[in-house]
Coordinates of C-alpha atoms in Angstrom, one line a residue:
X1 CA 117.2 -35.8 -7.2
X2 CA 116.8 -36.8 -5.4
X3 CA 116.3 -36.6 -5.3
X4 CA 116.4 -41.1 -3.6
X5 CA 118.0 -40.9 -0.8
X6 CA 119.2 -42.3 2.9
X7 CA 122.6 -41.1 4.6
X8 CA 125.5 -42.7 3.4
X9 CA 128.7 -42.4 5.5
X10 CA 131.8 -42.5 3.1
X11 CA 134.7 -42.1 4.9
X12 CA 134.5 -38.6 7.2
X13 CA 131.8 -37.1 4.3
X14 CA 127.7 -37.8 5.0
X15 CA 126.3 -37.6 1.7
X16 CA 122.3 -37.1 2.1
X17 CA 121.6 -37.3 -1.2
X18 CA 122.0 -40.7 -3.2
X19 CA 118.9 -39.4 -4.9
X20 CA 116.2 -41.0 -2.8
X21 CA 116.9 -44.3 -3.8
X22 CA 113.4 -44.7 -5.6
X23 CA 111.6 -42.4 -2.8
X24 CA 111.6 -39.5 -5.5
X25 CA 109.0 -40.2 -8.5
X26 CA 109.8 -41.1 -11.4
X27 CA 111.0 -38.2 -14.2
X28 CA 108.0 -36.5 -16.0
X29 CA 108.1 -36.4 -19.6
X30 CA 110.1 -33.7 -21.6
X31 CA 107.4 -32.0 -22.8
X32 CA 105.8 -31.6 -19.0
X33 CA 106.3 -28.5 -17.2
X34 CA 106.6 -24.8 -18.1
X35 CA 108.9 -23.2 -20.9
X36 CA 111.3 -21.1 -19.5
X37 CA 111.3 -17.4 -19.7
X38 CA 113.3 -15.1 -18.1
X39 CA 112.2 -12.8 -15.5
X40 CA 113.6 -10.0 -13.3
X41 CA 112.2 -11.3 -10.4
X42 CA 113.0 -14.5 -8.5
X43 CA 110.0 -16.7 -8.1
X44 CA 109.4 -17.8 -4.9
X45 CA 109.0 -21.5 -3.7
X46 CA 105.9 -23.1 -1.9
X47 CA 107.9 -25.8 0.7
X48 CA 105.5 -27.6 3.2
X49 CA 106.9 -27.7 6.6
X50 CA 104.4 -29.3 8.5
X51 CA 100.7 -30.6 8.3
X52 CA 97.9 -31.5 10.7
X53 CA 99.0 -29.4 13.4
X54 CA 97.1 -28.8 16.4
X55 CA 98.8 -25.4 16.9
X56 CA 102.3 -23.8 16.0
X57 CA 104.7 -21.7 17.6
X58 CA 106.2 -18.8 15.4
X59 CA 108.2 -16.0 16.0
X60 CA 109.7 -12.8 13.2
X61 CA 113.7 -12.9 13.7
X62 CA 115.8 -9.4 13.1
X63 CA 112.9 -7.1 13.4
X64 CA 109.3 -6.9 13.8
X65 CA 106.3 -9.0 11.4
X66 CA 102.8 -9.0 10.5
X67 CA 100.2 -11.4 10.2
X68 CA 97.5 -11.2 8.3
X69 CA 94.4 -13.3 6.7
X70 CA 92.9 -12.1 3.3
X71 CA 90.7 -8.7 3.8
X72 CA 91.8 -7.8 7.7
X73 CA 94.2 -5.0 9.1
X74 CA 95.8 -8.0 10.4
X75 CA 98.2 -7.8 13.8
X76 CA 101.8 -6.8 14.5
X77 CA 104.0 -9.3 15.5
X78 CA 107.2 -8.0 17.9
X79 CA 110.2 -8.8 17.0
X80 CA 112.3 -11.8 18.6
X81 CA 108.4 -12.6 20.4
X82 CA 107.0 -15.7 20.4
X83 CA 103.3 -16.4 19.4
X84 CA 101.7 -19.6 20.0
X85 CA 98.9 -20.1 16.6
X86 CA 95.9 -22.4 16.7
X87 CA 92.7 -22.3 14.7
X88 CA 89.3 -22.1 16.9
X89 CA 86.2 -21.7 15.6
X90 CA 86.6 -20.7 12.2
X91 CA 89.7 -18.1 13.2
X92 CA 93.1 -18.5 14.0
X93 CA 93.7 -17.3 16.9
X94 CA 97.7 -15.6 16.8
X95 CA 98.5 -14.8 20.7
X96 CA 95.7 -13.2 22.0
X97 CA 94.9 -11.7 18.5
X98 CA 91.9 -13.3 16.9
X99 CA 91.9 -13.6 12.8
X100 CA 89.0 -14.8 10.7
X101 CA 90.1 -15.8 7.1
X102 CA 90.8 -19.3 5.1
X103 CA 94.9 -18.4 4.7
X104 CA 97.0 -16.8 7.4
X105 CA 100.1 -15.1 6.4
X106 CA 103.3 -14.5 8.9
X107 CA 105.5 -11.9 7.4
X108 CA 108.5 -10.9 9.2
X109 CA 110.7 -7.7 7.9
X110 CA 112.8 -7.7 5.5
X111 CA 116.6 -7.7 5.5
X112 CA 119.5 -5.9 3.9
X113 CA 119.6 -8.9 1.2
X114 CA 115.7 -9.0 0.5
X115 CA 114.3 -11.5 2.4
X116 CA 113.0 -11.9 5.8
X117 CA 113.8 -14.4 8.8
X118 CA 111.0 -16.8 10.8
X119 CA 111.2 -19.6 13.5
X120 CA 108.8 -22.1 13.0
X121 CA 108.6 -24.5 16.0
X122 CA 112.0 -23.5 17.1
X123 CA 113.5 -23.9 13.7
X124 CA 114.5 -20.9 11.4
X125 CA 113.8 -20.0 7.6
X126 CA 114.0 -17.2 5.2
X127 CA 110.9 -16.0 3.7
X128 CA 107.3 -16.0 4.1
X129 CA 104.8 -18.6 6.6
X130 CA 101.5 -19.3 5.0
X131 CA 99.0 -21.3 7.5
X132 CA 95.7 -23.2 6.2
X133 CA 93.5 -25.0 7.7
X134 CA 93.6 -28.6 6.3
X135 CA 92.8 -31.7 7.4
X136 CA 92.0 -31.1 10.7
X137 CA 94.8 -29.3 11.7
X138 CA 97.0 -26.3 10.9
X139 CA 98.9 -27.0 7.6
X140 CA 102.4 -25.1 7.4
X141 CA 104.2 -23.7 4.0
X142 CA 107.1 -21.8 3.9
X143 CA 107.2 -19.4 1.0
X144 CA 110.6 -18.6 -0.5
X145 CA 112.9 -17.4 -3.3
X146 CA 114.3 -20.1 -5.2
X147 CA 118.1 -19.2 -4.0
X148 CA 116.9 -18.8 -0.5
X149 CA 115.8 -22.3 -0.9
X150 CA 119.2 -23.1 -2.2
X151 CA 120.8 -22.2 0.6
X152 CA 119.6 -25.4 2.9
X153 CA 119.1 -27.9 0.5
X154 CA 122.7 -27.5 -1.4
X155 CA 124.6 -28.1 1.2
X156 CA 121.9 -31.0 2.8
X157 CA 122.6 -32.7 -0.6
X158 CA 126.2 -32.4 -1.6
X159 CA 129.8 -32.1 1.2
X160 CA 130.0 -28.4 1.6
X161 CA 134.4 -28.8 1.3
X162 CA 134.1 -30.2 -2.3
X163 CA 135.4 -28.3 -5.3
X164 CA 133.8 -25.4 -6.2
X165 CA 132.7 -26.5 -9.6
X166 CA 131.0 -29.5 -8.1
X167 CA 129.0 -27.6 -5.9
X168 CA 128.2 -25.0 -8.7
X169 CA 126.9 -28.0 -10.5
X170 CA 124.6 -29.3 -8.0
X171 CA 123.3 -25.7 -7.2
X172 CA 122.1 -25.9 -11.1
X173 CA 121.2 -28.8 -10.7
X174 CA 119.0 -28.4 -7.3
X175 CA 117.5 -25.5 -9.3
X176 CA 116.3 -26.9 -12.3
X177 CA 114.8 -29.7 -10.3
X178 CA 113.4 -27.3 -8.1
X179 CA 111.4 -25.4 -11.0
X180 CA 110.9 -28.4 -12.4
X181 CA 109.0 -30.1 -10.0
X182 CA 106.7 -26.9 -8.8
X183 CA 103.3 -28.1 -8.0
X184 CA 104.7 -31.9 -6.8
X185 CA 102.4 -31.5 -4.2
X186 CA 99.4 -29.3 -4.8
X187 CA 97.3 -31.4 -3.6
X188 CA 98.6 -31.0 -0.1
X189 CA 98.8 -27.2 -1.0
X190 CA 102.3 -26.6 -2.1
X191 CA 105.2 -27.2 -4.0
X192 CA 108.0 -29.4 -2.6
X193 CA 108.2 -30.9 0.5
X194 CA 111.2 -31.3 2.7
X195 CA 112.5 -34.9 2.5
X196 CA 114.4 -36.6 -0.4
X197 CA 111.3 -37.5 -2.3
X198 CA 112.2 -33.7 -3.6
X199 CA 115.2 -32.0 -2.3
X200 CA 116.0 -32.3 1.8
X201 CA 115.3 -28.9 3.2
X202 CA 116.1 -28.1 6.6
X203 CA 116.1 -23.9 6.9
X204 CA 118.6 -21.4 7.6
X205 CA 120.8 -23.8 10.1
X206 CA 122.4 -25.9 7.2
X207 CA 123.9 -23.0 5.4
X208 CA 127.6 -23.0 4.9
X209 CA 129.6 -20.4 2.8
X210 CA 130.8 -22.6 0.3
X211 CA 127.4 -23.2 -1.0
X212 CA 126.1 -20.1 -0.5
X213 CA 128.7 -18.9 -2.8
X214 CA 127.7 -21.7 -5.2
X215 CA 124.8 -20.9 -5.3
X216 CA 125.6 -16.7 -5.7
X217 CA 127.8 -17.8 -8.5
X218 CA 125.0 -19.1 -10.7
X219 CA 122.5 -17.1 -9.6
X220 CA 119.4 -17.3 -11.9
X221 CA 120.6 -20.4 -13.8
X222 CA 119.1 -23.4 -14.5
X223 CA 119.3 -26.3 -17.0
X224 CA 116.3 -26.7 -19.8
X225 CA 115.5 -29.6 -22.2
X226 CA 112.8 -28.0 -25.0
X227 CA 112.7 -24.6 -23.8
X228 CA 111.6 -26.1 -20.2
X229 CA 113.6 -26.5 -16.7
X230 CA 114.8 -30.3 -16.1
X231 CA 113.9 -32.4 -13.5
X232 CA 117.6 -32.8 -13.1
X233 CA 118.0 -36.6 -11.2
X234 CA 121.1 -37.2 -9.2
X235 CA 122.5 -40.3 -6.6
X236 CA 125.9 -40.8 -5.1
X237 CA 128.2 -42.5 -7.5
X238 CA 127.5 -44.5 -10.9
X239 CA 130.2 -47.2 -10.0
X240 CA 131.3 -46.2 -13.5
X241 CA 127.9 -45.6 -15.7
X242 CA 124.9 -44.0 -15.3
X243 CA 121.7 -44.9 -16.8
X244 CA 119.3 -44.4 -19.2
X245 CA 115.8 -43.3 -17.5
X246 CA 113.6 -46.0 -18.8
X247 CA 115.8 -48.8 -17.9
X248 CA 115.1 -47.6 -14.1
X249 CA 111.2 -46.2 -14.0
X250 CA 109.9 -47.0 -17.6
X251 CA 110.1 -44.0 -19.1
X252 CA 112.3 -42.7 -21.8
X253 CA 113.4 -39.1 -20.8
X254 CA 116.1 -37.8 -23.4
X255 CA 118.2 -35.9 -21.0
X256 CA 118.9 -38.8 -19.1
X257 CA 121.0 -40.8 -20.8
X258 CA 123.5 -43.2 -19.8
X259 CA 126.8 -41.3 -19.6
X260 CA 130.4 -43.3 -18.5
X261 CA 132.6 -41.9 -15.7
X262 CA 136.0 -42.7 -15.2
X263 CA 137.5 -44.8 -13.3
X264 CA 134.8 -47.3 -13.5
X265 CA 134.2 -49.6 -10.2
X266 CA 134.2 -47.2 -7.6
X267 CA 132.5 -47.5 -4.5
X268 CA 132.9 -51.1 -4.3
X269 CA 130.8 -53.5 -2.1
X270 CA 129.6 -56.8 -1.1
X271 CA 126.7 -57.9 0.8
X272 CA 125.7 -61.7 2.1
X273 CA 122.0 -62.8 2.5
X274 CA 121.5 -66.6 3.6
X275 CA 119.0 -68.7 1.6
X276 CA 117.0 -68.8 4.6
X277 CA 116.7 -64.9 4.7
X278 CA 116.0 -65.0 0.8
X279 CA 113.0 -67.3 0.8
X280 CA 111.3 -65.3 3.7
X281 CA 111.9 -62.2 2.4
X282 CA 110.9 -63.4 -1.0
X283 CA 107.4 -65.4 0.8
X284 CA 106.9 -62.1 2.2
X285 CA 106.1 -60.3 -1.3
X286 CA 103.7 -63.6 -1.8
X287 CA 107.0 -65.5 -4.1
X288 CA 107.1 -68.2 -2.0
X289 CA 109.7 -70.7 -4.3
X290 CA 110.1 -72.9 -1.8
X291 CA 114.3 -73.8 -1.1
X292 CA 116.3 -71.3 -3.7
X293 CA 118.1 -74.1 -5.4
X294 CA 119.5 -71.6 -8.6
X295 CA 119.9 -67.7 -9.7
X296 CA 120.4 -66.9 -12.9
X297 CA 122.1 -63.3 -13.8
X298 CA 124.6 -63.0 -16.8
X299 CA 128.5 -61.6 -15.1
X300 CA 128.8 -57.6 -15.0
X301 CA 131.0 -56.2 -17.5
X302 CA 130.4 -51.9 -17.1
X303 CA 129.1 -50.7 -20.0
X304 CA 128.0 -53.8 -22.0
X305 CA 124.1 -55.0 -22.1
X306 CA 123.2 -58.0 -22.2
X307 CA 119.4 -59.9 -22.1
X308 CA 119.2 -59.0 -18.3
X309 CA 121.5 -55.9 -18.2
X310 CA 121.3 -52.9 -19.1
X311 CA 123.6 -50.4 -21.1
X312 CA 125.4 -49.9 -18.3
X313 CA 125.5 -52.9 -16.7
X314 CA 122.7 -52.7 -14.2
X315 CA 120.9 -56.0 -13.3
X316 CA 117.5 -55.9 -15.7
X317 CA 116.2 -58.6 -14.1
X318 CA 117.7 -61.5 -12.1
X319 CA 116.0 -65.1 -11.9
X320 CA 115.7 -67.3 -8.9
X321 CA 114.6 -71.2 -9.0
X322 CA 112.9 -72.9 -6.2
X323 CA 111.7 -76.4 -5.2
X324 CA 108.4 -74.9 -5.7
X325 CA 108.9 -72.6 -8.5
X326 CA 110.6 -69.6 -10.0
X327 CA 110.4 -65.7 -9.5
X328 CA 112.4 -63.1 -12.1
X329 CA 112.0 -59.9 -10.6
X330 CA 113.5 -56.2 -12.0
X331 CA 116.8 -55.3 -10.5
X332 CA 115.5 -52.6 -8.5
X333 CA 112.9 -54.5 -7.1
X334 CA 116.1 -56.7 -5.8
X335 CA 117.3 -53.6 -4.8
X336 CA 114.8 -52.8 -2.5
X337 CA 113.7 -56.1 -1.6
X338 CA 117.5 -57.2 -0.2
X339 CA 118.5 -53.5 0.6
X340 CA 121.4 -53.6 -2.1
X341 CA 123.5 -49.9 -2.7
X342 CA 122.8 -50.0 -6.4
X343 CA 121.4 -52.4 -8.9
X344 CA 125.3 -52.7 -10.5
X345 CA 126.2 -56.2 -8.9
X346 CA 127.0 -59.4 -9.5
X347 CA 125.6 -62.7 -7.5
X348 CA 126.9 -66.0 -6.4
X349 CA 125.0 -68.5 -5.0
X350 CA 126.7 -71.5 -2.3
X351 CA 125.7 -73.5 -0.1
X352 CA 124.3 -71.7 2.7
X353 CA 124.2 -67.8 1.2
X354 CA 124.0 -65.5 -1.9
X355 CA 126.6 -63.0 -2.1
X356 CA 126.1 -60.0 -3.9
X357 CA 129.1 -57.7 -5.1
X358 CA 128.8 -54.4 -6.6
X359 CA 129.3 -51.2 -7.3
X360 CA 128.0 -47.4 -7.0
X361 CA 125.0 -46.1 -4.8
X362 CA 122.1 -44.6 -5.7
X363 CA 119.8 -45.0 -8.9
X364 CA 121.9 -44.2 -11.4
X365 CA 120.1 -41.3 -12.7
X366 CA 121.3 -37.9 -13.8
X367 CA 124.4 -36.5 -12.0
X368 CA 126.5 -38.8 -10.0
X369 CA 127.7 -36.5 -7.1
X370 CA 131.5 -38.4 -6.2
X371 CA 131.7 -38.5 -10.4
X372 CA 131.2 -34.8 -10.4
X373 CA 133.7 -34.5 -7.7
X374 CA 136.3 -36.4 -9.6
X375 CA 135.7 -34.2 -12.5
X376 CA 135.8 -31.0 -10.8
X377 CA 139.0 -32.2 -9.3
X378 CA 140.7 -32.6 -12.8
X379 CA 139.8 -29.3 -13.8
X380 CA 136.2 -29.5 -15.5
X381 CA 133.6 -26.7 -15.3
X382 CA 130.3 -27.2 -14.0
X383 CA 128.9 -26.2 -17.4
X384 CA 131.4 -29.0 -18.4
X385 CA 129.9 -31.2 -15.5
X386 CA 126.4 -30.9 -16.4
X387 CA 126.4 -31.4 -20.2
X388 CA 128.1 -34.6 -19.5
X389 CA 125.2 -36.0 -17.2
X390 CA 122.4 -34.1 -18.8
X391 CA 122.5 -35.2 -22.5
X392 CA 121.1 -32.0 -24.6
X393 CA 120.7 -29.3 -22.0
X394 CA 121.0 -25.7 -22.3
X395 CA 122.3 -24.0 -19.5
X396 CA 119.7 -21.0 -19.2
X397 CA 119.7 -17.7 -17.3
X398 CA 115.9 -17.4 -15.6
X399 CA 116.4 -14.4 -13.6

């Protein structure tokens, strides 16, 4: 949504999410993806865990598992036991068991809600473990109903002691992008992965109740633009506006259009970079402009364009003058070339420094997380909450 992401400490509340600030790729067009049909069963998620393992260490929790390779009676797997797994000589070897097949499959018992338990290296997940061997080494996928899923990366990506509603809405929303972005990394041999380029996943020790009743609460639903899931974008706070989608990666997605939030100029703040830092960091990207002796950026006003903002207000591109000449870059390559919170800010040059002053964190894209708090603090729904960030969206029942 994330993302876009690195931990941001507001106050007591971590937010992980910030939609990795230009980690996750940039949104697919509309017409991508799979139309949306409804099914009684949930469809299960293919999340990489780990790759190019030497071995792995796995263990069924709450009853007894199986693993199996493709056309073998497989081995029994006791319960609470751990088995060390390692592929040797064209087998993976589970314990003392030895398995000849391209994909292994750990498959622990199911539970009284559907879906079984697994440590993987010590850490614990619902579902399914499918090993490979890839790349020299062992590679690790964790296969898992969507909600499952849910359950660790919804209350990874938003304060678990929010209002409900806003939680509801980044469950939809953590959903849809999760549909949406199925096949992300096939090439490695799955879905998602589990860092902010999709959606931070960390298995069954993040799950709070809150969330988990978010999540319950819309089971199934998701949010579809054409018939088809979104790939539904969110960061920490629009400091007032969000933004439309090609002003950030290039390409016009009509769900993501710039939407205001009120009050604007939240999440104020200021950073200082001396000249001297600017013209290294500037040489280091091969702009070497000699002494910075001018910057040219038109003054922020939220919600008004101009030649080098956008709708919103976001820098467009800002201009710096040299003794030896002159760079204009995009504002979120000066985001990520100065380490700024959001590409909202203004900039003063003086003698010795440039001080930058903004607002907001995060991309701009999609859902802004403290703006859906606000609403859901006034009293807005989450159906309410994502038709205002989602321009055009049906809110959709899948399963």
């Amino acid at each position: 949504m994330r993302r876009f992401l690195s931990a941001l400490m507001i106050g007591t509340v971590v937010l992980a999410s910030a939609a990795p600030a230009m980690v996750r790729q940039a949104p697919v067009s509309a017409k991508a993806g799979t139309e949306v049909r409804s099914v009684k069963q949930e469809p299960d998620l293919r999340v990489g865990l780990a790759v190019k393992q030497g071995s792995v260490t796995v263990s069924p929790v709450g009853g007894k598992g199986t693993a199996r390779t493709e056309g073998s009676k497989g081995a029994s797997l006791a319960a609470g036991q751990s088995y060390a797994v390692r592929w040797q000589n064209g087998a993976f070897l589970v314990g003392r068991e030895k398995l000849r097949g391209e994909v292994l499959t750990i498959r622990p018992s199911t539970k009284a809600d559907g879906a079984g338990e697994f440590t993987l290296n010590g850490r614990r997940y619902r579902g399914a473990l499918e090993l490979r061997h890839k790349g020299g080494g062992l590679t690790a996928v964790n296969i898992v109903p969507v909600d499952g899923y849910l359950r660790s990366v919804v209350p990874e990506e938003m304060p678990v002691d929010w209002p409900a509603e806003a939680l509801k809405a980044q469950s939809v929303a953590a959903r849809s992008f999760a549909l949406a972005s199925r096949g992300r990394h096939a090439g490695e041999g799955y879905d998602l992965c589990t860092t902010t380029h999709c959606q931070l996943y960390t298995g069954t020790a993040a799950e709070k109740s809150a969330s988990n009743a978010a999540i319950k609460a819309t089971r199934g639903e998701v949010l579809t633009y054409g018939g088809k899931p979104i790939e539904a974008l969110f960061h920490t706070d629009s400091g007032g506006m969000t933004e439309n989608s090609e002003d950030v990666w290039g390409s016009h997605v009509p769900y993501l259009r710039a939407a205001k939030d009120t009050p604007a100029k939240t999440m104020p703040w200021t950073k200082t970079i001396s000249r001297a830092d600017l013209e290294r960091k500037l040489a280091a990207k091969g702009h070497d402009i000699g002494k910075v002796r001018s910057l040219a950026l038109s003054p922020l006003t939220i919600g008004r364009a101009a030649k080098d903002r956008t709708a919103s207000g976001r820098v467009k591109t800002m201009t710096v003058k040299g003794t030896k000449g002159t760079v204009t870059l995009s504002g979120t390559t000066w985001r990520s070339l100065l380490g700024l919170k959001s590409t909202l800010f203004d900039a003063k040059l003086t003698k010795d420094a440039v001080t930058f002053t903004g607002y907001g964190s995060g991309h701009g894209l999609g859902i802004s997380q403290w703006g859906a708090e606000r609403m859901a603090a006034k009293g807005a729904s989450y159906a309410e909450i994502l038709h205002h960030y989602y321009t055009g969206t049906t809110l959709q029942q899948l399963y």
